[in-house]
Short mmCIF file of C-alpha atoms and ligand atoms in Angstrom, two decimals:
data_model
loop_
_atom_site.label_atom_id
_atom_site.label_comp_id
_atom_site.label_asym_id
_atom_site.label_seq_id
_atom_site.Cartn_x
_atom_site.Cartn_y
_atom_site.Cartn_z
CA MET A 159 0.00 0.00 0.00
CA PHE A 160 1.11 3.60 -0.35
CA GLY A 161 0.71 6.79 1.67
CA VAL A 162 1.54 10.44 1.11
CA ASP A 163 1.73 13.01 3.89
CA ILE A 164 1.24 16.67 2.94
CA GLY A 165 3.02 18.78 5.54
CA GLY A 166 3.87 22.43 6.04
CA THR A 167 7.44 21.93 4.83
CA GLY A 168 7.45 18.72 2.82
CA ILE A 169 5.28 16.31 0.84
CA LYS A 170 6.50 12.83 1.77
CA GLY A 171 5.50 9.44 0.51
CA ALA A 172 6.51 5.82 0.77
CA PRO A 173 5.27 2.29 0.23
CA VAL A 174 3.97 0.81 3.47
CA ASP A 175 3.99 -2.73 4.82
CA LEU A 176 0.63 -2.96 6.55
CA ASP A 177 1.52 -6.13 8.41
CA LYS A 178 4.41 -4.42 10.12
CA GLY A 179 2.97 -0.90 10.20
CA ASP A 180 6.19 0.47 8.79
CA LEU A 181 7.58 1.82 5.56
CA SER A 182 8.64 -0.93 3.19
CA GLY A 183 11.01 1.35 1.27
CA GLU A 184 12.83 4.60 1.70
CA ARG A 185 10.54 7.61 1.73
CA TYR A 186 10.77 10.34 -0.89
CA LYS A 187 10.15 13.97 -0.11
CA VAL A 188 9.62 17.09 -2.19
CA PRO A 189 9.44 20.56 -0.61
CA THR A 190 5.94 21.95 -0.08
CA PRO A 191 5.57 24.84 -2.55
CA HIS A 192 5.07 28.35 -1.17
CA PRO A 193 2.37 29.43 -1.38
CA ALA A 194 1.00 25.91 -0.87
CA THR A 195 -1.82 26.26 -3.40
CA PRO A 196 -3.93 23.27 -4.45
CA ASP A 197 -2.30 23.11 -7.90
CA GLY A 198 1.23 23.33 -6.51
CA VAL A 199 0.65 20.75 -3.81
CA ILE A 200 -1.15 18.36 -6.15
CA ASP A 201 1.89 18.60 -8.48
CA GLY A 202 4.07 17.67 -5.48
CA VAL A 203 1.92 14.64 -4.64
CA ALA A 204 2.07 13.59 -8.30
CA ASP A 205 5.89 13.86 -8.24
CA VAL A 206 6.10 11.65 -5.16
CA VAL A 207 3.75 9.05 -6.62
CA ALA A 208 5.61 9.10 -9.97
CA HIS A 209 8.95 8.63 -8.18
CA PHE A 210 7.74 5.21 -7.04
CA GLY A 211 5.65 4.45 -10.13
CA TRP A 212 2.79 3.62 -7.75
CA SER A 213 -0.43 2.67 -9.53
CA GLY A 214 -2.72 1.36 -6.79
CA PRO A 215 -5.05 2.98 -4.26
CA LEU A 216 -3.54 6.04 -2.62
CA GLY A 217 -3.96 7.50 0.87
CA VAL A 218 -3.16 11.20 1.28
CA THR A 219 -3.08 13.26 4.46
CA PHE A 220 -3.88 16.98 4.56
CA PRO A 221 -3.06 19.48 7.34
CA GLY A 222 -6.63 20.68 7.79
CA VAL A 223 -10.22 19.50 8.23
CA VAL A 224 -11.25 16.97 5.58
CA VAL A 225 -14.88 15.87 5.28
CA ASP A 226 -15.83 13.43 2.52
CA GLY A 227 -12.66 14.29 0.62
CA VAL A 228 -13.34 18.05 0.73
CA THR A 229 -10.72 20.19 2.49
CA ARG A 230 -12.52 22.63 4.77
CA THR A 231 -9.76 24.56 6.55
CA ALA A 232 -6.20 25.59 5.69
CA ALA A 233 -4.36 26.99 8.73
CA ASN A 234 -0.83 26.39 7.41
CA VAL A 235 -1.38 26.04 3.67
CA ASP A 236 -2.85 28.39 1.06
CA LYS A 237 -6.44 29.44 1.75
CA GLY A 238 -7.30 28.36 -1.79
CA TRP A 239 -7.73 24.86 -0.30
CA VAL A 240 -10.92 25.79 1.54
CA GLY A 241 -13.85 24.04 -0.16
CA VAL A 242 -11.75 22.04 -2.66
CA ASP A 243 -12.81 18.48 -3.44
CA ALA A 244 -9.25 17.24 -2.89
CA ARG A 245 -10.19 13.60 -3.33
CA ALA A 246 -11.71 14.28 -6.77
CA ALA A 247 -8.87 16.58 -7.83
CA LEU A 248 -6.14 14.10 -6.85
CA SER A 249 -7.97 11.12 -8.21
CA GLU A 250 -8.50 12.83 -11.57
CA ARG A 251 -4.92 14.04 -11.78
CA LEU A 252 -3.38 10.68 -10.87
CA GLY A 253 -5.96 8.33 -12.33
CA LEU A 254 -5.99 6.37 -9.05
CA PRO A 255 -8.55 5.76 -6.29
CA VAL A 256 -7.68 8.24 -3.54
CA VAL A 257 -8.68 8.77 0.09
CA VAL A 258 -7.86 12.09 1.76
CA MET A 259 -7.89 12.55 5.52
CA ASN A 260 -6.66 14.92 8.21
CA ASP A 261 -2.94 14.41 8.92
CA ALA A 262 -3.28 14.00 12.68
CA ASP A 263 -6.17 11.56 12.27
CA ALA A 264 -3.98 9.47 9.97
CA ALA A 265 -1.04 9.60 12.39
CA GLY A 266 -3.38 8.77 15.26
CA ILE A 267 -4.81 5.70 13.57
CA ALA A 268 -1.28 4.44 12.89
CA GLU A 269 -0.18 5.04 16.50
CA MET A 270 -3.30 3.31 17.86
CA THR A 271 -2.72 0.27 15.64
CA PHE A 272 1.07 -0.09 15.56
CA GLY A 273 2.52 2.42 18.01
CA ALA A 274 2.19 3.96 21.43
CA GLY A 275 -1.62 3.65 21.62
CA ARG A 276 -1.73 -0.04 20.67
CA GLY A 277 -4.32 -1.90 22.71
CA ARG A 278 -5.28 1.18 24.72
CA GLY A 279 -8.95 1.76 25.55
CA GLY A 280 -10.60 4.73 27.21
CA THR A 281 -9.97 8.23 25.88
CA VAL A 282 -6.66 8.56 24.08
CA ILE A 283 -5.56 11.85 22.51
CA VAL A 284 -2.80 11.77 19.93
CA LEU A 285 -1.26 15.19 19.28
CA THR A 286 1.14 15.90 16.44
CA LEU A 287 3.56 18.71 17.16
CA GLY A 288 5.01 20.34 14.06
CA THR A 289 4.24 23.40 11.96
CA GLY A 290 0.84 23.31 13.68
CA ILE A 291 -0.67 21.11 16.38
CA GLY A 292 -2.88 18.32 15.11
CA SER A 293 -5.18 16.16 17.22
CA ALA A 294 -6.79 12.75 16.97
CA VAL A 295 -9.23 11.74 19.70
CA PHE A 296 -10.00 8.05 20.26
CA VAL A 297 -12.64 6.55 22.52
CA ASP A 298 -12.06 2.83 23.03
CA GLY A 299 -10.03 2.80 19.83
CA ARG A 300 -12.62 4.59 17.70
CA LEU A 301 -11.63 7.91 16.12
CA VAL A 302 -13.66 11.10 16.47
CA PRO A 303 -12.39 12.76 13.25
CA ASN A 304 -11.37 16.37 12.64
CA THR A 305 -11.15 17.48 16.27
CA GLU A 306 -8.76 20.44 15.70
CA LEU A 307 -7.63 20.75 19.32
CA GLY A 308 -4.55 22.67 18.15
CA HIS A 309 -6.77 25.69 17.69
CA LEU A 310 -8.12 25.85 21.23
CA GLU A 311 -7.83 29.38 22.52
CA LEU A 312 -5.48 29.69 25.45
CA HIS A 313 -4.75 32.99 27.22
CA GLY A 314 -6.14 34.81 24.18
CA HIS A 315 -3.94 32.94 21.69
CA ASP A 316 -4.53 30.21 19.17
CA ALA A 317 -2.82 27.36 21.10
CA GLU A 318 -0.70 26.13 18.18
CA SER A 319 0.76 29.61 17.69
CA ARG A 320 2.34 29.23 21.18
CA ALA A 321 2.99 25.53 21.64
CA SER A 322 3.82 24.08 18.21
CA VAL A 323 7.36 23.17 17.21
CA LYS A 324 7.27 26.11 14.80
CA ALA A 325 6.48 28.43 17.74
CA ARG A 326 9.51 27.02 19.60
CA GLU A 327 11.72 27.74 16.60
CA ASP A 328 10.18 31.12 15.70
CA ASP A 329 10.34 32.38 19.29
CA ASP A 330 13.75 30.75 19.84
CA LEU A 331 12.58 29.06 23.06
CA SER A 332 14.62 26.77 25.27
CA TRP A 333 13.24 23.23 25.72
CA GLU A 334 12.23 24.24 29.25
CA HIS A 335 10.34 27.35 28.17
CA TRP A 336 8.60 25.51 25.36
CA GLY A 337 7.94 22.56 27.70
CA HIS A 338 6.09 24.87 30.06
CA ARG A 339 3.97 26.22 27.24
CA LEU A 340 3.21 22.67 26.16
CA ARG A 341 2.31 21.71 29.74
CA LYS A 342 -0.22 24.55 29.99
CA TYR A 343 -1.74 23.51 26.70
CA LEU A 344 -1.95 19.83 27.69
CA ALA A 345 -3.44 20.74 31.08
CA HIS A 346 -6.14 22.71 29.25
CA VAL A 347 -6.92 19.75 26.99
CA GLU A 348 -6.96 17.48 30.05
CA MET A 349 -9.40 19.81 31.80
CA LEU A 350 -11.77 19.50 28.83
CA PHE A 351 -11.43 15.78 28.02
CA SER A 352 -9.87 13.93 30.98
CA PRO A 353 -7.96 11.59 28.66
CA ASP A 354 -6.38 8.41 29.99
CA LEU A 355 -3.40 8.88 27.72
CA PHE A 356 -1.71 11.53 25.58
CA VAL A 357 0.51 10.34 22.74
CA LEU A 358 2.82 13.10 21.53
CA GLY A 359 3.89 12.75 17.91
CA GLY A 360 5.61 14.66 15.15
CA GLY A 361 9.34 14.70 14.44
CA VAL A 362 10.00 16.24 17.85
CA SER A 363 8.89 13.01 19.56
CA ARG A 364 12.40 11.75 18.76
CA LYS A 365 13.67 14.28 21.30
CA ALA A 366 11.02 13.57 23.93
CA GLU A 367 13.59 13.34 26.73
CA LYS A 368 14.23 17.07 26.25
CA PHE A 369 10.70 18.19 27.11
CA LEU A 370 8.87 15.32 28.87
CA PRO A 371 10.46 16.32 32.23
CA TYR A 372 8.48 19.59 32.12
CA LEU A 373 5.13 17.96 31.43
CA HIS A 374 3.70 17.29 34.86
CA GLY A 375 1.74 19.01 37.60
CA HIS A 376 -0.35 22.18 37.37
CA GLY A 377 -3.48 20.24 36.42
CA LEU A 378 -1.70 17.77 34.20
CA SER A 379 -1.96 14.21 35.47
CA ALA A 380 -2.78 12.06 32.44
CA GLU A 381 -0.17 9.57 31.29
CA ILE A 382 1.98 11.06 28.50
CA VAL A 383 4.09 9.00 26.11
CA PRO A 384 6.01 9.86 22.96
CA ALA A 385 4.68 8.48 19.68
CA GLU A 386 6.52 5.45 18.34
CA LEU A 387 6.13 5.87 14.60
CA GLN A 388 7.36 9.44 14.78
CA ASN A 389 7.37 11.19 11.43
CA ASN A 390 6.14 8.19 9.48
CA ALA A 391 2.82 7.84 11.28
CA GLY A 392 0.93 9.99 8.75
CA ILE A 393 2.21 7.96 5.80
CA VAL A 394 1.33 4.67 7.54
CA GLY A 395 -2.15 5.90 8.54
CA ALA A 396 -2.84 7.15 5.01
CA ALA A 397 -1.83 3.79 3.58
CA MET A 398 -4.10 2.03 6.10
CA ALA A 399 -7.01 4.14 4.86
CA ALA A 400 -6.10 3.42 1.22
CA ALA A 401 -6.23 -0.31 1.96
CA LYS A 402 -9.94 0.09 2.70
CA LEU A 403 -10.72 1.61 -0.73
C1 LIG B 695 -4.64 22.15 11.34
C2 LIG B 695 -4.96 20.70 11.62
C3 LIG B 695 -3.72 19.85 11.42
C4 LIG B 695 -2.58 20.39 12.24
C5 LIG B 695 -1.30 19.63 12.00
C6 LIG B 695 -3.49 22.56 12.23
O1 LIG B 695 -3.16 23.90 12.00
O2 LIG B 695 -5.74 22.98 11.58
O3 LIG B 695 -5.99 20.25 10.78
O4 LIG B 695 -4.01 18.53 11.77
O5 LIG B 695 -2.34 21.75 11.97
O6 LIG B 695 -0.88 19.74 10.69
#
């Protein structure tokens, strides 16, 4: 199976082994065009697919709300995506059956099946920390899609503008300073949802030891673990969705 992950900085794809829940070949990445318009991004997805000569069903993640293949929001990509039937556009361009889903939902499904959320019931919230903050909420393993918890308002700010990895880089924050911002954000989410478990994903999960020490107390008591599939979770989750086409 095959998955493509559209991100704020790169469009990445790879073949996926769905028995192992891992990439079955090296991934290929093209830079996300700026502005990240539908035409430019669709060209990028086509390049990635062509690189592998893939000709089967395709799963694609998008960093915004996706309902029935239509992209509804575009926080970190060009606003021209709002209202686009991305599934139809990609499927027509590539001549393949395509499923499009929110990037965090895809990563969450992969983590719940193959990673840190495997076998976990109750309320599990998978958060992807990157250009934005994505969320995937699971209740006894079942996804509530398009939850958008990265855009909760906290102290008058859009939460992701303060606690994403991009915010850490833009504001040149130490791990401790950023960790405290992240703790406040997680405590707010905990206050609203009382999750049993948070799974923290995105590339930064590789460096979890740098910020996990700051994530406790002040209203934060849920168990917190780093994601296991790290930056490949979106690709794996997209491929899992494609397998159902
Ligand atoms: C978007 C979400 C997305 C997240 C991570 C947010 O800005 O609104 O839909 O999942 O970024 O890419």
